[in-house]
Tab-separated table of C-alpha atoms in Angstrom:
chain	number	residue	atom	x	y	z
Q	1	UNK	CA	10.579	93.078	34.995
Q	2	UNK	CA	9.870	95.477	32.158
Q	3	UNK	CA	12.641	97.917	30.599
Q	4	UNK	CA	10.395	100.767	31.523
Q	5	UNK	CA	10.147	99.342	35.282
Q	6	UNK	CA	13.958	99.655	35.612
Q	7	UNK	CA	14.370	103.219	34.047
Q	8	UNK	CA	11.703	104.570	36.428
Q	9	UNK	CA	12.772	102.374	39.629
Q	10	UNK	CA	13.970	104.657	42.643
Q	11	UNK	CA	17.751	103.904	42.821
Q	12	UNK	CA	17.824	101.495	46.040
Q	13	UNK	CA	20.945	99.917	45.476
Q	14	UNK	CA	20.083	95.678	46.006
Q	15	UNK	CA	22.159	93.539	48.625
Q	16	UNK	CA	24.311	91.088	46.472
Q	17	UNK	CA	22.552	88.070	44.774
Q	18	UNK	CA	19.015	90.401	45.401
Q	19	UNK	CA	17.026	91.114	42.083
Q	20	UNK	CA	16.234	94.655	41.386
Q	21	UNK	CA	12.532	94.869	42.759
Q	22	UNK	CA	10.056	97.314	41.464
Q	23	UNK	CA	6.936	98.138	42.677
Q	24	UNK	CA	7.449	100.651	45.743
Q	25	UNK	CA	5.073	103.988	46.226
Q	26	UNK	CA	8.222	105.909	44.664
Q	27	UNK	CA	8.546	103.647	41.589
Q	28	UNK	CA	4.670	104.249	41.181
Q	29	UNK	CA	4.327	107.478	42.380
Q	30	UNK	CA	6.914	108.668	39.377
Q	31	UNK	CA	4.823	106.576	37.059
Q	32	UNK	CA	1.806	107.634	37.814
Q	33	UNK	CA	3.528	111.839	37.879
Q	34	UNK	CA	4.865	110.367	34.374
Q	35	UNK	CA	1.515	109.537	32.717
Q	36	UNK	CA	-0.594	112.303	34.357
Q	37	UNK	CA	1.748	114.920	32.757
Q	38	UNK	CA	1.898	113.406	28.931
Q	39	UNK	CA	-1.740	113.200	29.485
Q	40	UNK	CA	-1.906	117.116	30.236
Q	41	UNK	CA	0.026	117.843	27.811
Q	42	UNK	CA	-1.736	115.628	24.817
Q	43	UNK	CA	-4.878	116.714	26.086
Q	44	UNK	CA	-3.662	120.372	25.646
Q	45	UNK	CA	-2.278	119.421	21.963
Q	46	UNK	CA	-5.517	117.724	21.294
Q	47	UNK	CA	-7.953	120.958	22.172
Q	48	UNK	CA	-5.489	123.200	20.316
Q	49	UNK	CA	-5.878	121.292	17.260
Q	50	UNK	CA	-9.447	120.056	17.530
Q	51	UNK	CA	-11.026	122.931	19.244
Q	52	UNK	CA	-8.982	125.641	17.969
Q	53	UNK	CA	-10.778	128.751	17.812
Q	54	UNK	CA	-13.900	127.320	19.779
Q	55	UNK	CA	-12.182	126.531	22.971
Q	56	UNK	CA	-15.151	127.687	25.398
Q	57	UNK	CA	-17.223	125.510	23.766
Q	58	UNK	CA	-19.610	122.820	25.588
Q	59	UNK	CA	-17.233	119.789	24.237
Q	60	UNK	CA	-14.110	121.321	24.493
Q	61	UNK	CA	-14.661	121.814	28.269
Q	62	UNK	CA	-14.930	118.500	29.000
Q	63	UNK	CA	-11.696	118.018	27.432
Q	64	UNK	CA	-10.231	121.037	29.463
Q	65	UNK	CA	-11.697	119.900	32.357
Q	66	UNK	CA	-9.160	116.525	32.320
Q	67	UNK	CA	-6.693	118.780	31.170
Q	68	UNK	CA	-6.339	122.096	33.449
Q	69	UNK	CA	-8.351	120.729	35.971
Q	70	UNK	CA	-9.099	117.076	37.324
Q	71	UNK	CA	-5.288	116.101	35.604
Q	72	UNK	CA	-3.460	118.245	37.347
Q	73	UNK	CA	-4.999	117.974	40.601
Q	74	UNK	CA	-3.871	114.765	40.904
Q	75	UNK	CA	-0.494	115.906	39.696
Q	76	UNK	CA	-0.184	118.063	42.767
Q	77	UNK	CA	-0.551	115.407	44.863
Q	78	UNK	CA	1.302	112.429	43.112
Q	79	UNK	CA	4.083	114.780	41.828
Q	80	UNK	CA	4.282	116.449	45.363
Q	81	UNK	CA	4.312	112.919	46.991
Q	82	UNK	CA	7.531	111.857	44.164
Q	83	UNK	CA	9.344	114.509	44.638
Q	84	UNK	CA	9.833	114.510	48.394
Q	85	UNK	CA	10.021	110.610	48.771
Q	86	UNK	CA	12.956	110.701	45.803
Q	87	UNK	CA	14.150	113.637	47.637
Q	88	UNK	CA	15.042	111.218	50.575
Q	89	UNK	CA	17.160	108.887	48.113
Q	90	UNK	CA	21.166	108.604	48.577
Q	91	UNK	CA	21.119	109.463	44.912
Q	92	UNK	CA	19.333	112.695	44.981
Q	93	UNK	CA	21.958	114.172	48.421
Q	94	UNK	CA	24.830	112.785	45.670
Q	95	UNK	CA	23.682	114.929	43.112
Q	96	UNK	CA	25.602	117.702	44.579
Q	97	UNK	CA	28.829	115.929	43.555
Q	98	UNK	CA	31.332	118.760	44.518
Q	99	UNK	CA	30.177	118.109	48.297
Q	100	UNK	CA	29.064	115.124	48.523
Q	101	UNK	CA	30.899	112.661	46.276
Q	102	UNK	CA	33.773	111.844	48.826
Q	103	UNK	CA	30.540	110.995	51.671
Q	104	UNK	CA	29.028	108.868	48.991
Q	105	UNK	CA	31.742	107.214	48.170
Q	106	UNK	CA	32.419	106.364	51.747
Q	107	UNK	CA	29.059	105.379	52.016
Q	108	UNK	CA	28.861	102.641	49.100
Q	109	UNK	CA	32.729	101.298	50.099
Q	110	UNK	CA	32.538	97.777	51.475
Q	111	UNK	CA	35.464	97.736	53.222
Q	112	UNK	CA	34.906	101.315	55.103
Q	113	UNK	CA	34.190	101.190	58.775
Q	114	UNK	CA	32.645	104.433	59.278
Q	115	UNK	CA	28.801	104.382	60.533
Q	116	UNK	CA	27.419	105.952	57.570
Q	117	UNK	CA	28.826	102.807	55.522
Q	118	UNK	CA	27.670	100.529	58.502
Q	119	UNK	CA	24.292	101.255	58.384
Q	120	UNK	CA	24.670	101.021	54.921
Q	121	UNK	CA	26.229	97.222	54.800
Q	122	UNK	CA	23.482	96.201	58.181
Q	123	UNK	CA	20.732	97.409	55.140
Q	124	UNK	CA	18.650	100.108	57.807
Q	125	UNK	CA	16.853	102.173	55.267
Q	126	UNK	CA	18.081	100.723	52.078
Q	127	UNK	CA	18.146	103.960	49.457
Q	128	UNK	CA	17.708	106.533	52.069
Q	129	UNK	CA	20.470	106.431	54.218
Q	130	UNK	CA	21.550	109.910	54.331
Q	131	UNK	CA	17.952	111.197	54.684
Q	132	UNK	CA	17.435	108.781	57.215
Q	133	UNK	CA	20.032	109.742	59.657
Q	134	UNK	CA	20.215	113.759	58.969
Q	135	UNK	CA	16.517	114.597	58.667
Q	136	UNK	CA	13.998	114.428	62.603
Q	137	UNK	CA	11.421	112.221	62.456
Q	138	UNK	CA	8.265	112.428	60.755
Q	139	UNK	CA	6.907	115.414	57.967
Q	140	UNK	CA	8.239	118.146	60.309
Q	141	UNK	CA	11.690	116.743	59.878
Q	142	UNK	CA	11.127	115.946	55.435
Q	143	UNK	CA	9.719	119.828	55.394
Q	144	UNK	CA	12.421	120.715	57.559
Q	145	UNK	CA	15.455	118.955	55.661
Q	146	UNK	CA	13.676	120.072	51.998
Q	147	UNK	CA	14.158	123.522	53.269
Q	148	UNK	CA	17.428	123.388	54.523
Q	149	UNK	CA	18.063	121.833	51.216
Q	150	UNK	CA	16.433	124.446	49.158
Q	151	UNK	CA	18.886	127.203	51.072
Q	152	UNK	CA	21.527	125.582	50.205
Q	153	UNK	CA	20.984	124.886	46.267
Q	154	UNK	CA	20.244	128.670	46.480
Q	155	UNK	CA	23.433	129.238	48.419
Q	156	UNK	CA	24.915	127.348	45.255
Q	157	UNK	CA	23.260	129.157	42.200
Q	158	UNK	CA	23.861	132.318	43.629
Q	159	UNK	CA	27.185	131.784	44.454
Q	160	UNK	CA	27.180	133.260	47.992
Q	161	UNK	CA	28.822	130.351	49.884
Q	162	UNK	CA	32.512	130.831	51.606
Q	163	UNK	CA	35.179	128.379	51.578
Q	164	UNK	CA	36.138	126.001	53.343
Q	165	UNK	CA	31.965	124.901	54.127
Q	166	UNK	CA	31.260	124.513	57.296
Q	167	UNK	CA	28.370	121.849	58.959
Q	168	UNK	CA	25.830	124.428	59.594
Q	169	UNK	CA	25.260	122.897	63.313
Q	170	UNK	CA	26.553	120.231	65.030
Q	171	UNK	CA	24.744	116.741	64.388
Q	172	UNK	CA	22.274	116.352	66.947
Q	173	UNK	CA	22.439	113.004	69.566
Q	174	UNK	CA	18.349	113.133	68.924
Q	175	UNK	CA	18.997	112.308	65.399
Q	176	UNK	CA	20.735	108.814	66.329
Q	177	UNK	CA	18.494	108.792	69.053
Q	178	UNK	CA	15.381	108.955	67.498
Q	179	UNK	CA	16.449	105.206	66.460
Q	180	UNK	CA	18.313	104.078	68.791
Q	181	UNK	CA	17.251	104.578	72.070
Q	182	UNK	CA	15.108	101.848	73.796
Q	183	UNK	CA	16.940	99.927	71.278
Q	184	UNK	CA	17.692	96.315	73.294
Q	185	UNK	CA	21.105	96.454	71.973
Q	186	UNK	CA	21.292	100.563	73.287
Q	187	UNK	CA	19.784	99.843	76.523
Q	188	UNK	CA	22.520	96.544	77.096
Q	189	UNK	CA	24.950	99.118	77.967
Q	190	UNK	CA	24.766	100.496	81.451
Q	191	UNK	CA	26.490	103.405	80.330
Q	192	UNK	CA	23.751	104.911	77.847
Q	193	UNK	CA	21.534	104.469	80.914
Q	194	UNK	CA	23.609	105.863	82.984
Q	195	UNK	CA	24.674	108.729	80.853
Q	196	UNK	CA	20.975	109.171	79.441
Q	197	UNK	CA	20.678	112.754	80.057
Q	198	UNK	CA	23.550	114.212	79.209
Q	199	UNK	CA	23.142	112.594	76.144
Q	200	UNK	CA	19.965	113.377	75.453
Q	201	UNK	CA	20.531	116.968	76.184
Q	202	UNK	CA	23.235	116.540	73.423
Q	203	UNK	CA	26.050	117.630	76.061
Q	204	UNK	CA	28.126	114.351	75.698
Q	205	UNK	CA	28.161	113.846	71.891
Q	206	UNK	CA	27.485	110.108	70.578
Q	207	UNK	CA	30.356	110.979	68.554
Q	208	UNK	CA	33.019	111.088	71.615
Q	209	UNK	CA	32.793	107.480	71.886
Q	210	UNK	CA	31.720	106.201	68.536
Q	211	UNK	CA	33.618	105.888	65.522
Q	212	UNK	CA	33.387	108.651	62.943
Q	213	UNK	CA	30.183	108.853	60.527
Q	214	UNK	CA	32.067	109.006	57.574
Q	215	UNK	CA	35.538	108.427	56.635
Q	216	UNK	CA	36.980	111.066	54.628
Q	217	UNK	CA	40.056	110.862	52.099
Q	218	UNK	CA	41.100	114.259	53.094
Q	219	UNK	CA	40.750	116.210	56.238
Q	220	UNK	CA	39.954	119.459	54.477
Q	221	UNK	CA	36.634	117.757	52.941
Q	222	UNK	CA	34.940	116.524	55.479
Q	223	UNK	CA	33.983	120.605	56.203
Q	224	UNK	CA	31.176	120.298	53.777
Q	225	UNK	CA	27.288	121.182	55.136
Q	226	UNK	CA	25.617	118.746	57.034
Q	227	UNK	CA	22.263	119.371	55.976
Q	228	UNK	CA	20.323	117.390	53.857
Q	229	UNK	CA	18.449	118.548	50.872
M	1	UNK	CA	-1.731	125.455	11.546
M	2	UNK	CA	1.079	125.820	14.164
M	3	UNK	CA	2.705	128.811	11.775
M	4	UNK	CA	3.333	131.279	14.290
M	5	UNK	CA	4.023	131.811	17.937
M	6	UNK	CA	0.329	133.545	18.357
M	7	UNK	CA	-0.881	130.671	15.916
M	8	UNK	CA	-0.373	127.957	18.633
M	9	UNK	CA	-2.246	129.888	21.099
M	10	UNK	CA	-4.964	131.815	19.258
M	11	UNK	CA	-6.965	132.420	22.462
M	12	UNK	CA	-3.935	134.849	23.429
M	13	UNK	CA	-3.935	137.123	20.717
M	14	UNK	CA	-7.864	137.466	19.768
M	15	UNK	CA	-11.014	135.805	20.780
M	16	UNK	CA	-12.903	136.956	24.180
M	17	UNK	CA	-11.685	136.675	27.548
M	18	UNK	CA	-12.495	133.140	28.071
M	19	UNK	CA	-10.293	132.441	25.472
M	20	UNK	CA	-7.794	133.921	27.108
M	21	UNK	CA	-8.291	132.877	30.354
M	22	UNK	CA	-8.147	129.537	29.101
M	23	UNK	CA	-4.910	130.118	27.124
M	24	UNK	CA	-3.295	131.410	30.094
M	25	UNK	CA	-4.198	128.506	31.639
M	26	UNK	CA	-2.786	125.860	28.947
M	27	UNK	CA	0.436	127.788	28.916
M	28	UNK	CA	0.432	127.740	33.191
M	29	UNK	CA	-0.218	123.787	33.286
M	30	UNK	CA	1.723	123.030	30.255
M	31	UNK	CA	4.860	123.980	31.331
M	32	UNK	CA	4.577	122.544	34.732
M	33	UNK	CA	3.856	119.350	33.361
M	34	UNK	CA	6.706	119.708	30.992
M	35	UNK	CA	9.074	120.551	34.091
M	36	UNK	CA	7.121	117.842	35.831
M	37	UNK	CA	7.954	115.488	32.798
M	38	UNK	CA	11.365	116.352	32.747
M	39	UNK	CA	12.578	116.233	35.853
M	40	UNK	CA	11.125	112.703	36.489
M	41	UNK	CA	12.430	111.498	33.545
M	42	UNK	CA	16.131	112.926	33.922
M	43	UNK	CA	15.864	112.925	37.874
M	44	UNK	CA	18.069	116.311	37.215
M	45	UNK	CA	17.540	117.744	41.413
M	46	UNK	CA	17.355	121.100	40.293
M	47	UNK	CA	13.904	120.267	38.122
M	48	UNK	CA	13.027	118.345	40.553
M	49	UNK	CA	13.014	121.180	42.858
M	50	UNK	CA	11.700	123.196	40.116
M	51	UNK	CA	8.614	121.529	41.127
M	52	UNK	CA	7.794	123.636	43.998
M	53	UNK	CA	7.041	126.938	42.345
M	54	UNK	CA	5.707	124.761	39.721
M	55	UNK	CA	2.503	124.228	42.307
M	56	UNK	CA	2.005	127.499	41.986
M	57	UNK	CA	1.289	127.678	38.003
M	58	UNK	CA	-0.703	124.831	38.349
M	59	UNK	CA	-3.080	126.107	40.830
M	60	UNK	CA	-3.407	129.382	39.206
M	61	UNK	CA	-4.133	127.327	35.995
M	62	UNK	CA	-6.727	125.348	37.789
M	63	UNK	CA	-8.407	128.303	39.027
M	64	UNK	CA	-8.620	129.926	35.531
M	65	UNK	CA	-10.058	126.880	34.144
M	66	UNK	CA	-12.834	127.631	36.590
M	67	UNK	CA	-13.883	130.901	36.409
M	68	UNK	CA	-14.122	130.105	32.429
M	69	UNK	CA	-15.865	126.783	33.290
M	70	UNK	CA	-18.246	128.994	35.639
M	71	UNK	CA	-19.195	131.694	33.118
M	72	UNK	CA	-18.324	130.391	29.611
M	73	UNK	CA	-21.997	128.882	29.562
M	74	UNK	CA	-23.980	131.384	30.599
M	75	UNK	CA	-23.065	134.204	28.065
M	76	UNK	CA	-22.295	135.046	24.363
M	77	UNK	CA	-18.607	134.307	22.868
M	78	UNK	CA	-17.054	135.108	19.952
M	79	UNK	CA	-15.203	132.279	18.233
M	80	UNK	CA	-12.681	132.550	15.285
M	81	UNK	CA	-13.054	129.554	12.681
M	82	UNK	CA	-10.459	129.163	10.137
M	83	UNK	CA	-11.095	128.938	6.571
M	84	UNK	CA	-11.665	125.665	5.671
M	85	UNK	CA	-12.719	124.233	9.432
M	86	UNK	CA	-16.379	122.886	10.342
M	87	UNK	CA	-18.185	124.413	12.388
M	88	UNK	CA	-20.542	121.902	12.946
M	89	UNK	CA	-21.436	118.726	10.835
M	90	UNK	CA	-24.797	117.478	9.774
M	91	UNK	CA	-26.208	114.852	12.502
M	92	UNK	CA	-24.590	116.381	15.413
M	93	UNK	CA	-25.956	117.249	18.325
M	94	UNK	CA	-26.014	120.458	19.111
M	95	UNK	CA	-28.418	123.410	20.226
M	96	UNK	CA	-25.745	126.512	20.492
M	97	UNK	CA	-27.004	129.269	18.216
M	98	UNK	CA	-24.471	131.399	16.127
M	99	UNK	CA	-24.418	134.628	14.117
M	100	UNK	CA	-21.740	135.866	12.020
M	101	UNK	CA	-19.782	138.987	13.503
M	102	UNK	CA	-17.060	138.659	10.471
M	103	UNK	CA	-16.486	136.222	7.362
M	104	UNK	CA	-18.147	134.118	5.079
M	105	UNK	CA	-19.560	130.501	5.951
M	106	UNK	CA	-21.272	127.745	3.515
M	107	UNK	CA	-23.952	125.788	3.931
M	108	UNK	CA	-23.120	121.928	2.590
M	109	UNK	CA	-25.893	119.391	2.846
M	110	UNK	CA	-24.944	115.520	2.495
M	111	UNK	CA	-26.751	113.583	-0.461
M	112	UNK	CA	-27.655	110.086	-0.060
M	113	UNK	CA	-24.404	108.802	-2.027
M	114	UNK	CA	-22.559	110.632	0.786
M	115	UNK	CA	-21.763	113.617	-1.789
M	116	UNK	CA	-21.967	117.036	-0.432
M	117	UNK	CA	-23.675	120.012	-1.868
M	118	UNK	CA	-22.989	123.810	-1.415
M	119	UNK	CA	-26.747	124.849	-0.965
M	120	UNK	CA	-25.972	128.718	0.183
M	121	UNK	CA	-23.482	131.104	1.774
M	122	UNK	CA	-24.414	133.167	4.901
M	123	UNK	CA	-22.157	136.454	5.331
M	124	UNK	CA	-21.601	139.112	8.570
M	125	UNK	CA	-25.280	139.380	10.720
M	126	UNK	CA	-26.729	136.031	9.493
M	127	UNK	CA	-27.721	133.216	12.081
M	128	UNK	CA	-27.348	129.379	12.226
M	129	UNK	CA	-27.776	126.707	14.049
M	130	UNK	CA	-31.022	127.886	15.227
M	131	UNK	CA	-33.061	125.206	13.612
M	132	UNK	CA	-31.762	122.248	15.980
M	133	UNK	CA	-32.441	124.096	18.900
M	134	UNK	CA	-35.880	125.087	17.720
M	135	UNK	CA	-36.999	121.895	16.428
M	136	UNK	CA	-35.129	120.217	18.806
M	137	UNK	CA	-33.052	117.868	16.532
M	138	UNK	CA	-29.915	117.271	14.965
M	139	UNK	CA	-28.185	119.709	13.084
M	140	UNK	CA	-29.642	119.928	9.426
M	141	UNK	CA	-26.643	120.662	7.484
M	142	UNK	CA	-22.946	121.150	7.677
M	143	UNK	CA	-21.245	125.062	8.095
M	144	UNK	CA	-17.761	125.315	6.983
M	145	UNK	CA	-15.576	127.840	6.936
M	146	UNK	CA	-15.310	129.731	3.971
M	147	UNK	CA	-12.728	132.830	4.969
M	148	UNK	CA	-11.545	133.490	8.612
M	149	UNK	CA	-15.120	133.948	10.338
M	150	UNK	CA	-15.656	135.438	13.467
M	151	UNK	CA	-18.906	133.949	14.811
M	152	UNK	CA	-21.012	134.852	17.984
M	153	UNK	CA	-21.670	131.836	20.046
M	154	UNK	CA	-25.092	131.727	22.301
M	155	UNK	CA	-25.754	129.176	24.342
M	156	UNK	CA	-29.268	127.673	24.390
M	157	UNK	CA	-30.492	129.068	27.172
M	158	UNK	CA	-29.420	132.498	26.543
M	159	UNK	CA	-31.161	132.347	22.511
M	160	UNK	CA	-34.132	131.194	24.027
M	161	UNK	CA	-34.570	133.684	26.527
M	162	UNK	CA	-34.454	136.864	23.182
M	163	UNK	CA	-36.827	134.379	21.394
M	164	UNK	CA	-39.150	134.271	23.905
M	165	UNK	CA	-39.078	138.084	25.200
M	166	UNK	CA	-38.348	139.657	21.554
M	167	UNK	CA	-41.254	139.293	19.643
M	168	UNK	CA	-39.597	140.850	16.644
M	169	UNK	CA	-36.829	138.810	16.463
M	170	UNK	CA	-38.833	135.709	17.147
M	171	UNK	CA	-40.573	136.669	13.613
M	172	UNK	CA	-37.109	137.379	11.534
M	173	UNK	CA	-36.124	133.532	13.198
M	174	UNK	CA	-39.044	131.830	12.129
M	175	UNK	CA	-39.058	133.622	9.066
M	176	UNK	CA	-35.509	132.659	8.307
M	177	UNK	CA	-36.106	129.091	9.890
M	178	UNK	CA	-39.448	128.672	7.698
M	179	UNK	CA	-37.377	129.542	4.348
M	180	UNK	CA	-34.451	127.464	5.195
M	181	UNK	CA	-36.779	123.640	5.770
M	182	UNK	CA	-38.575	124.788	2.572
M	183	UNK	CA	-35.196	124.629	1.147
M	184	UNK	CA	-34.043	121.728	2.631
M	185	UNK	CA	-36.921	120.057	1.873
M	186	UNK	CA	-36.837	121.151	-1.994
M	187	UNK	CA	-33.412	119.766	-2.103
M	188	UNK	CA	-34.177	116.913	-0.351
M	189	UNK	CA	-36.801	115.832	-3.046
């Protein structure tokens, strides 16, 4: 693997004894956003220097038509496309280290028991674990946790938050659900059958009989928001 | 060359709309991909959400691009040259016709050695660049900048349609045009 592959790789931690693999839609998609925006802006450079002066002229326009036009285009879509896919890494929720450190760190402990770190140590969405399990299914649910996320970075630069945070809503059942049920293992139990529609009305929390999702170092923590940016 | 903050853009400060336009348009997509650039590289979240609005100056750079794209071909612009800077070079293609609004241009013609030679100066109201159009070849000699020039830029079609309909200033072309091979040709000799 080249140097360059492993500074632009999307952080998806390996299992032990796994090599570092590159090559994903992320890992190209933030190539790819890479190169299309040095290209804009050395194409820019190059018709200020060249064309300066004469820049509505017949040859110049081809060169602004890379640059301001078919260039970023693509942009829009690639850069679109890298920001919400890295948006869905563990990295990016533990960027807001005042909240989340003490969930990340939970998550990435071996010898925790909590079901955040076991679905972390059984490998079900290596990378994206907290995305996976906070966001709804499908682009409804990516839009839908981007803008929760975007409130609450705003909540943050405008300093308009109260202490202690507070989970803005309970976690849904749907959101374990949306995996688990019709899961053989899920369905084994006569109880999830039996119980199905209290659960899935969200009336008997999965919580009440599972173990916690994360295990916190302090009680007072854990009162951070649930949402996922 | 990059002296000033207007310097960088020149567009912005003089020149015609277009220029402007497209200026505007540099500056809009330039720093999106900078924030673009940036926030891929450091992975920082808050560039990377800086993104979003970014969308937004990159579509309304896009659409500048194209309203210049649309009508920078079929009218006149004025273009500033700095002293110094070719206009055109000898053997290029080209059929735009140009007429001095401000500044003082020479003519340079390119000896077989690969010397060049200052055969005249044209000053404010005098064309060039007709003769490739007209005789539809190459361009005949080199223009340079002499002083900041402001030139008039016609496209083709645009010269062609006052050559045709302008009887009078069809004469003063092929007057000028007729004077100008005599000279190259003289030289040439």
């Amino acid at each position: 693997m080249f140097l360059w592959q492993v500074a632009f790789a999307a952080e998806v931690i390996p299992a032990e004894g796994e090599a570092l693999k590159w090559g994903t839609a992320l890992d190209w998609a933030i190539t790819l956003t890479l190169v299309l925006s040095a290209l804009i802006l050395a194409c820019i450079l190059v018709s200020l220097i060249v064309y300066r002066g004469r820049q509505t002229e017949g040859t110049a326009l081809w060169l602004h038509l890379l640059s301001l036009g078919i260039f970023p285009l693509l942009l829009l879509a690639v850069g679109n496309f890298a920001v919400l896919e890295y948006a869905k890494e563990v990295r990016f929720c533990g960027s807001c280290h005042r909240t989340m450190k003490v969930y990340i760190d939970d998550l990435h402990n071996p010898k925790s028991q909590s079901l955040a770190a076991l679905h972390l140590q059984h490998r079900v969405a290596p990378g994206g674990e907290c995305y996976t399990c906070h966001a709804n299914y499908g682009v409804h649910g990516t839009f839908e946790a981007k803008l929760t996320g975007l409130r609450d970075v705003y909540t943050y630069m405008t300093k308009t938050y109260h202490l202690p945070l507070k989970m803005r809503a309970p976690f849904e059942n749907l959101l374990c659900l949306k995996c688990h049920d019709g899961a053989k293992r899920y369905i084994a139990l006569e109880v999830h059958l039996k119980l199905a529609t209290v659960i899935k009305d969200g009336k008997l929390p999965c919580a009440s009989c599972h173990r916690r999702a994360h295990d916190l170092p302090k009680p007072a923590e854990a009162t951070s928001p649930g949402g996922v940016g | 060359m990059f002296g000033g903050g207007w310097k960088v853009l020149p567009g912005l400060r003089t020149g015609d709309w277009r220029s402007k336009l497209i200026a505007l348009s540099q500056i809009a997509i330039g720093c999106a991909a900078l924030l673009s650039l940036l926030a891929m590289l450091t992975r920082d979240p808050l560039l990377l959400l800086g993104f979003g609005p970014a969308q937004v100056l990159i579509l309304l750079g896009v659409v500048l691009f194209v309203v210049v794209a649309i009508f920078a071909q079929r009218t006149m612009v004025l273009e500033e040259v700095d002293p110094g800077e070719m206009i055109f070079q000898e053997g290029d293609p080209g059929r735009h016709v140009y007429v001095i609004k401000s500044g003082t241009v020479e003519v340079l013609m390119r000896h077989p050695d690969g010397s060049q030679e200052v055969i005249r100066r044209l000053g404010p109201g005098e064309p060039f660049g007709e003769m490739a159009l007209l005789r539809n070849a190459p361009r005949s000699a080199t223009i340079r900048a002499v002083t900041e020039v402001q030139v008039f830029k016609m496209s083709p079609s645009n010269f062609l349609a006052l050559y045709t309909n302008l009887p009078g200033l069809r004469e003063n072309f092929n007057t000028i045009m007729e004077s100008r091979l005599r000279e190259l040709e003289v030289r040439k000799l």
